[in-house]
Amino acid sequence: MELEKTSKPDLKNWEKNLLQRFSQYKESGLKLDLTRGKPGTEQLDLANQMEGLLKGKMISLNGTDLRNYGGQDGIPEARKLGAEILGLSESEVICQDNSSLTLMYLYMLHAYYHGSQGPDTAWNSQGEVKFLAPVPGYDRHFAICEELGISMINVNMLDDGPDMDAVENLVRNDPMIKGMWCVPKYSNPTGCIYSEQVVDRIAALGKISGPHFRVIWDNAYGVHDLFDNPKELANVMDYCRRHGTEDNLILTASTSKITCAGAGISFLGASEKNLQHFRKRLEVMSIGPNKLNQQRHVLFLKNIEGVRAHMSRHAKILRPKFAMVQKHLEEGLGDKGMGSWHNPEGGYFVSFDSIPGLATEIIRLAGEAGVKLTPAGATYPYGKDPDDKNIRLAPTFPSVEDLDQAMQVFVTCVQLASVQSRL
Ligand SMILES: Cc1ncc(COP(=O)(O)O)c(C=O)c1O
């Protein structure tokens, strides 16, 4: 039944049935959680073999004692692995400890206070710094800007990446816009892959921006395909080289959702000139990363082919979970005009847009019925979704059975909030 075309008496009846179902859920004492964008235990188990791999291998092939201090850039073998994942050469990649978010944070601090190319280039010496935030997007990117006092400007995400007409217009007319967040493959949360044309236009932004503009290319889901023969993401550094904008690009990735979410290795890629400056921060911060963990990762994953083979085992676990979410959305909301959603081919999320103004209420209802959802607004800077419509669903951590239940509740709550809003 389509919401728009339903008569008032039918809506009343519909509401009555939904309320009945809703109170059954409430009484059944469910405790389900769709907020956690983290790997499930079964996925983590795929990397259990890593545990014993270091036996007799704590000295690297070139004689470096991996147990000791030093090796600021990470071990060469791990840098090579990162370079293959990011599509760069080894000299453009450094490998660090478990979190790429830490590297993004550090890079932003570096560019803001110290200057990406020396003290004269520090953003904070140039006025009020602004950043572009494709929305919906990743809350932790936004948190970094918020903490630094960098004001964010929303730009809509389209099916092929950020709205580049809007981006170019903003960047061209405001030299204090110093950068832009990007999750180019299986974007968090919409799951879109930036098209080649969008990648090219992003690579060219350094030609129309103010000085020291940085695209933060967070390729967190670069190898997280759900299906064989996935769409390829264009190599952004190749485009930057063509435009002469290599210095305007910072790339990151990690093995957080390849091996162990809390004990992986991370990569930062950039032009050699950018890396030279960034190293100064690393040198103050530590006397070298955890090289044993890097060695363990190289022994386990070996190279990009090894990564892809491993990720296909993740995909096998994840496909039924994503399929369960889609099944409920299609069956429960398919023909009702109560929202729209994405059907991603990889990544960690499903992005749902309710009828504008209803996300907060849907999330409140779901919470009451025992299903925790990511707070409304979380996918927008400052936690403010101007249309109060986006809800990020994270299907990776719960079991397929729990997802089945949680999605029934979710669909009921979307229907209930939508019907009540019509009444
Ligand atoms: C887009 C994006 N970037 C980065 C991260 C965090 O990565 P890491 O574990 O390497 O810090 C996440 C985790 O959810 C993410 O979704």
PDB file of C-alpha atoms in Angstrom, residues 1-4 14 325-326 328-343 350-359 362 387-391 393 407 410-419 421-422:
ATOM      1  CA  MET A   1       0.000   0.000   0.000  1.00  0.00           C
ATOM      2  CA  GLU A   2       1.428   3.375  -0.957  1.00  0.00           C
ATOM      3  CA  LEU A   3       1.369   5.864   1.905  1.00  0.00           C
ATOM      4  CA  GLU A   4       0.436   8.895  -0.204  1.00  0.00           C
ATOM      5  CA  TRP A  14      -2.775   0.535   9.481  1.00  0.00           C
ATOM      6  CA  VAL A 325      18.911  -5.951   5.263  1.00  0.00           C
ATOM      7  CA  GLN A 326      17.869  -5.510   1.630  1.00  0.00           C
ATOM      8  CA  HIS A 328      13.458  -6.470   4.761  1.00  0.00           C
ATOM      9  CA  LEU A 329      13.742  -3.032   3.209  1.00  0.00           C
ATOM     10  CA  GLU A 330      12.330  -4.264  -0.092  1.00  0.00           C
ATOM     11  CA  GLU A 331       9.584  -6.406   1.393  1.00  0.00           C
ATOM     12  CA  GLY A 332       8.586  -3.949   4.100  1.00  0.00           C
ATOM     13  CA  LEU A 333       9.036  -0.623   2.373  1.00  0.00           C
ATOM     14  CA  GLY A 334       9.483  -1.340  -1.325  1.00  0.00           C
ATOM     15  CA  ASP A 335       6.228   0.066  -2.661  1.00  0.00           C
ATOM     16  CA  LYS A 336       5.218   2.354   0.185  1.00  0.00           C
ATOM     17  CA  GLY A 337       6.891   5.682  -0.476  1.00  0.00           C
ATOM     18  CA  MET A 338       8.313   5.754   3.055  1.00  0.00           C
ATOM     19  CA  GLY A 339      11.945   6.271   2.208  1.00  0.00           C
ATOM     20  CA  SER A 340      14.793   5.246  -0.031  1.00  0.00           C
ATOM     21  CA  TRP A 341      17.995   3.344   0.528  1.00  0.00           C
ATOM     22  CA  HIS A 342      21.187   2.167  -1.099  1.00  0.00           C
ATOM     23  CA  ASN A 343      22.141  -1.376  -2.012  1.00  0.00           C
ATOM     24  CA  VAL A 350      23.518   0.683   4.333  1.00  0.00           C
ATOM     25  CA  SER A 351      22.285   4.255   4.188  1.00  0.00           C
ATOM     26  CA  PHE A 352      18.543   4.792   4.607  1.00  0.00           C
ATOM     27  CA  ASP A 353      16.693   8.064   4.020  1.00  0.00           C
ATOM     28  CA  SER A 354      13.284   8.324   5.653  1.00  0.00           C
ATOM     29  CA  ILE A 355      10.594  10.829   4.753  1.00  0.00           C
ATOM     30  CA  PRO A 356      12.195  14.160   5.796  1.00  0.00           C
ATOM     31  CA  GLY A 357      11.688  14.970   9.460  1.00  0.00           C
ATOM     32  CA  LEU A 358      11.229  11.397  10.660  1.00  0.00           C
ATOM     33  CA  ALA A 359      14.712   9.967  11.312  1.00  0.00           C
ATOM     34  CA  ILE A 362      12.180   6.263  13.848  1.00  0.00           C
ATOM     35  CA  ASP A 387      16.346  17.156   6.729  1.00  0.00           C
ATOM     36  CA  ASP A 388      16.370  14.756   9.688  1.00  0.00           C
ATOM     37  CA  LYS A 389      16.167  11.817   7.320  1.00  0.00           C
ATOM     38  CA  ASN A 390      19.429   9.849   7.160  1.00  0.00           C
ATOM     39  CA  ILE A 391      19.863   6.649   9.172  1.00  0.00           C
ATOM     40  CA  LEU A 393      22.527   0.837   9.326  1.00  0.00           C
ATOM     41  CA  MET A 407      15.249  -5.329  10.501  1.00  0.00           C
ATOM     42  CA  PHE A 410      13.223  -1.266  11.927  1.00  0.00           C
ATOM     43  CA  VAL A 411      10.728  -1.635   9.100  1.00  0.00           C
ATOM     44  CA  THR A 412       7.824  -1.556  11.569  1.00  0.00           C
ATOM     45  CA  CYS A 413       9.191   1.644  13.122  1.00  0.00           C
ATOM     46  CA  VAL A 414       9.632   3.300   9.703  1.00  0.00           C
ATOM     47  CA  GLN A 415       6.057   2.358   8.795  1.00  0.00           C
ATOM     48  CA  LEU A 416       4.683   3.513  12.132  1.00  0.00           C
ATOM     49  CA  ALA A 417       6.453   6.880  12.081  1.00  0.00           C
ATOM     50  CA  SER A 418       5.477   7.420   8.437  1.00  0.00           C
ATOM     51  CA  VAL A 419       1.806   6.503   8.926  1.00  0.00           C
ATOM     52  CA  SER A 421       3.121  11.603  10.259  1.00  0.00           C
ATOM     53  CA  ARG A 422       0.386  11.364   7.595  1.00  0.00           C
TER      54      ARG A 422
END
